[in-house]
Amino acid sequence: MTIQSHEIGTIKIAEVTSDDMIIQSVQDGLDLMGNIYYQGFDKVILYEKNITPEFFDLKTKIAGEILQKFSNYRIGLAIVGDFSKYESKSMKDFIFESNKTKHINFVNTLEDALKNFSK
């Protein structure tokens, strides 16, 4: 796992990349959040490919639990990927509602993630 730092004004953003799965469980999400927070980052960018597919099946409740923790600790999160492949109405609604909050964002590119964090 590699963390690349981006800064927008006084906001420190961690872009987390890996060739492996980073989040396979709620505990993995908590561990990552703690690691990022400890290093002084305000926001996190993750890639869809590094998150277990179960995250995108809302019945598992993994997404809800992880995103709730990020919200509670006020650590912004952007997930970069192609979300058009998720055909479930509940997942589409979940992404739409998350993006409205500006705290949790599902975006298509790194540039979109950084742009959202600069607002």
PDB file of C-alpha atoms in Angstrom:
ATOM      1  CA  MET A   1       0.000   0.000   0.000  1.00  0.00           C
ATOM      2  CA  THR A   2       1.265   3.437  -0.969  1.00  0.00           C
ATOM      3  CA  ILE A   3       0.023   6.789   0.273  1.00  0.00           C
ATOM      4  CA  GLN A   4       0.581   9.784  -1.952  1.00  0.00           C
ATOM      5  CA  SER A   5      -0.020  13.152  -0.324  1.00  0.00           C
ATOM      6  CA  HIS A   6      -1.961  15.949  -2.011  1.00  0.00           C
ATOM      7  CA  GLU A   7      -2.551  19.360  -0.491  1.00  0.00           C
ATOM      8  CA  ILE A   8      -5.233  21.876  -1.314  1.00  0.00           C
ATOM      9  CA  GLY A   9      -4.701  24.936   0.846  1.00  0.00           C
ATOM     10  CA  THR A  10      -4.511  23.579   4.383  1.00  0.00           C
ATOM     11  CA  ILE A  11      -6.285  20.305   3.528  1.00  0.00           C
ATOM     12  CA  LYS A  12      -4.095  17.186   3.513  1.00  0.00           C
ATOM     13  CA  ILE A  13      -5.408  14.438   1.255  1.00  0.00           C
ATOM     14  CA  ALA A  14      -4.135  10.851   1.219  1.00  0.00           C
ATOM     15  CA  GLU A  15      -4.406   9.024  -2.095  1.00  0.00           C
ATOM     16  CA  VAL A  16      -4.145   5.342  -1.202  1.00  0.00           C
ATOM     17  CA  THR A  17      -3.061   2.931  -3.917  1.00  0.00           C
ATOM     18  CA  SER A  18      -2.159  -0.726  -3.960  1.00  0.00           C
ATOM     19  CA  ASP A  19      -1.973  -3.725  -6.241  1.00  0.00           C
ATOM     20  CA  ASP A  20      -3.900  -5.631  -3.582  1.00  0.00           C
ATOM     21  CA  MET A  21      -7.267  -5.380  -1.882  1.00  0.00           C
ATOM     22  CA  ILE A  22      -7.083  -2.729   0.847  1.00  0.00           C
ATOM     23  CA  ILE A  23     -10.568  -3.012   2.312  1.00  0.00           C
ATOM     24  CA  GLN A  24     -12.069  -6.462   2.684  1.00  0.00           C
ATOM     25  CA  SER A  25     -13.964  -5.848   5.915  1.00  0.00           C
ATOM     26  CA  VAL A  26     -15.273  -3.133   8.204  1.00  0.00           C
ATOM     27  CA  GLN A  27     -12.186  -3.611  10.384  1.00  0.00           C
ATOM     28  CA  ASP A  28      -9.922  -2.939   7.386  1.00  0.00           C
ATOM     29  CA  GLY A  29     -11.780   0.337   6.851  1.00  0.00           C
ATOM     30  CA  LEU A  30     -11.328   1.290  10.505  1.00  0.00           C
ATOM     31  CA  ASP A  31      -7.641   0.387  10.423  1.00  0.00           C
ATOM     32  CA  LEU A  32      -7.093   2.478   7.303  1.00  0.00           C
ATOM     33  CA  MET A  33      -8.981   5.409   8.780  1.00  0.00           C
ATOM     34  CA  GLY A  34      -6.904   5.247  11.976  1.00  0.00           C
ATOM     35  CA  ASN A  35      -3.667   5.053   9.986  1.00  0.00           C
ATOM     36  CA  ILE A  36      -4.656   8.045   7.836  1.00  0.00           C
ATOM     37  CA  TYR A  37      -5.815  10.072  10.843  1.00  0.00           C
ATOM     38  CA  TYR A  38      -2.614   9.287  12.753  1.00  0.00           C
ATOM     39  CA  GLN A  39      -0.573  10.604   9.810  1.00  0.00           C
ATOM     40  CA  GLY A  40      -2.456  13.913   9.902  1.00  0.00           C
ATOM     41  CA  PHE A  41      -4.554  13.588   6.761  1.00  0.00           C
ATOM     42  CA  ASP A  42      -7.982  15.224   6.534  1.00  0.00           C
ATOM     43  CA  LYS A  43      -9.339  13.345   3.513  1.00  0.00           C
ATOM     44  CA  VAL A  44      -8.829   9.997   1.783  1.00  0.00           C
ATOM     45  CA  ILE A  45      -8.989   8.893  -1.834  1.00  0.00           C
ATOM     46  CA  LEU A  46      -9.474   5.162  -2.454  1.00  0.00           C
ATOM     47  CA  TYR A  47      -9.935   3.233  -5.674  1.00  0.00           C
ATOM     48  CA  GLU A  48     -12.882   0.939  -6.292  1.00  0.00           C
ATOM     49  CA  LYS A  49     -10.527  -1.864  -7.370  1.00  0.00           C
ATOM     50  CA  ASN A  50      -8.987  -1.888  -3.880  1.00  0.00           C
ATOM     51  CA  ILE A  51     -12.317  -2.402  -2.128  1.00  0.00           C
ATOM     52  CA  THR A  52     -14.028  -5.770  -1.803  1.00  0.00           C
ATOM     53  CA  PRO A  53     -16.959  -6.250  -4.205  1.00  0.00           C
ATOM     54  CA  GLU A  54     -19.126  -7.002  -1.139  1.00  0.00           C
ATOM     55  CA  PHE A  55     -18.826  -3.286  -0.254  1.00  0.00           C
ATOM     56  CA  PHE A  56     -20.986  -2.531  -3.309  1.00  0.00           C
ATOM     57  CA  ASP A  57     -23.661  -5.041  -2.272  1.00  0.00           C
ATOM     58  CA  LEU A  58     -25.608  -2.996   0.257  1.00  0.00           C
ATOM     59  CA  LYS A  59     -27.142  -6.122   1.824  1.00  0.00           C
ATOM     60  CA  THR A  60     -23.751  -6.865   3.412  1.00  0.00           C
ATOM     61  CA  LYS A  61     -23.873  -3.495   5.258  1.00  0.00           C
ATOM     62  CA  ILE A  62     -20.089  -3.129   4.831  1.00  0.00           C
ATOM     63  CA  ALA A  63     -20.422   0.156   2.915  1.00  0.00           C
ATOM     64  CA  GLY A  64     -22.823   1.682   5.411  1.00  0.00           C
ATOM     65  CA  GLU A  65     -20.706   0.772   8.416  1.00  0.00           C
ATOM     66  CA  ILE A  66     -17.438   2.001   6.915  1.00  0.00           C
ATOM     67  CA  LEU A  67     -18.872   5.220   5.532  1.00  0.00           C
ATOM     68  CA  GLN A  68     -20.600   5.946   8.841  1.00  0.00           C
ATOM     69  CA  LYS A  69     -17.234   5.743  10.601  1.00  0.00           C
ATOM     70  CA  PHE A  70     -15.648   8.156   8.112  1.00  0.00           C
ATOM     71  CA  SER A  71     -18.566  10.537   8.664  1.00  0.00           C
ATOM     72  CA  ASN A  72     -18.440  10.239  12.457  1.00  0.00           C
ATOM     73  CA  TYR A  73     -14.731  11.039  12.536  1.00  0.00           C
ATOM     74  CA  ARG A  74     -15.146  13.767   9.895  1.00  0.00           C
ATOM     75  CA  ILE A  75     -12.636  12.283   7.504  1.00  0.00           C
ATOM     76  CA  GLY A  76     -13.718  12.983   3.934  1.00  0.00           C
ATOM     77  CA  LEU A  77     -13.636  10.047   1.548  1.00  0.00           C
ATOM     78  CA  ALA A  78     -13.649   9.831  -2.227  1.00  0.00           C
ATOM     79  CA  ILE A  79     -13.901   6.499  -3.995  1.00  0.00           C
ATOM     80  CA  VAL A  80     -12.677   6.598  -7.589  1.00  0.00           C
ATOM     81  CA  GLY A  81     -14.081   4.133 -10.096  1.00  0.00           C
ATOM     82  CA  ASP A  82     -16.644   3.324 -12.733  1.00  0.00           C
ATOM     83  CA  PHE A  83     -19.897   2.919 -10.841  1.00  0.00           C
ATOM     84  CA  SER A  84     -22.131   2.660 -13.916  1.00  0.00           C
ATOM     85  CA  LYS A  85     -21.835  -1.134 -13.770  1.00  0.00           C
ATOM     86  CA  TYR A  86     -23.853  -1.268 -10.539  1.00  0.00           C
ATOM     87  CA  GLU A  87     -27.389  -1.732 -11.749  1.00  0.00           C
ATOM     88  CA  SER A  88     -29.098  -2.024  -8.395  1.00  0.00           C
ATOM     89  CA  LYS A  89     -31.421   0.914  -7.756  1.00  0.00           C
ATOM     90  CA  SER A  90     -30.489   0.903  -4.077  1.00  0.00           C
ATOM     91  CA  MET A  91     -26.764   1.202  -4.909  1.00  0.00           C
ATOM     92  CA  LYS A  92     -27.418   4.001  -7.411  1.00  0.00           C
ATOM     93  CA  ASP A  93     -29.518   5.813  -4.790  1.00  0.00           C
ATOM     94  CA  PHE A  94     -26.815   5.245  -2.164  1.00  0.00           C
ATOM     95  CA  ILE A  95     -24.158   6.777  -4.438  1.00  0.00           C
ATOM     96  CA  PHE A  96     -26.443   9.697  -5.333  1.00  0.00           C
ATOM     97  CA  GLU A  97     -27.239  10.456  -1.681  1.00  0.00           C
ATOM     98  CA  SER A  98     -23.607  10.085  -0.612  1.00  0.00           C
ATOM     99  CA  ASN A  99     -22.463  12.508  -3.296  1.00  0.00           C
ATOM    100  CA  LYS A 100     -25.017  15.076  -2.124  1.00  0.00           C
ATOM    101  CA  THR A 101     -23.372  15.257   1.307  1.00  0.00           C
ATOM    102  CA  LYS A 102     -20.002  16.281  -0.159  1.00  0.00           C
ATOM    103  CA  HIS A 103     -18.368  14.300   2.666  1.00  0.00           C
ATOM    104  CA  ILE A 104     -18.432  10.926   0.920  1.00  0.00           C
ATOM    105  CA  ASN A 105     -18.016  11.025  -2.856  1.00  0.00           C
ATOM    106  CA  PHE A 106     -18.119   8.405  -5.566  1.00  0.00           C
ATOM    107  CA  VAL A 107     -16.263   9.898  -8.542  1.00  0.00           C
ATOM    108  CA  ASN A 108     -14.860   8.795 -11.892  1.00  0.00           C
ATOM    109  CA  THR A 109     -11.346  10.260 -11.706  1.00  0.00           C
ATOM    110  CA  LEU A 110      -8.660  11.402  -9.307  1.00  0.00           C
ATOM    111  CA  GLU A 111      -9.130  14.919 -10.682  1.00  0.00           C
ATOM    112  CA  ASP A 112     -12.838  14.805  -9.759  1.00  0.00           C
ATOM    113  CA  ALA A 113     -11.946  13.696  -6.235  1.00  0.00           C
ATOM    114  CA  LEU A 114      -9.447  16.511  -5.757  1.00  0.00           C
ATOM    115  CA  LYS A 115     -11.882  19.026  -7.234  1.00  0.00           C
ATOM    116  CA  ASN A 116     -14.628  17.941  -4.808  1.00  0.00           C
ATOM    117  CA  PHE A 117     -12.268  18.240  -1.859  1.00  0.00           C
ATOM    118  CA  SER A 118     -11.296  21.774  -2.877  1.00  0.00           C
ATOM    119  CA  LYS A 119     -14.891  23.042  -2.532  1.00  0.00           C
TER     120      LYS A 119
END
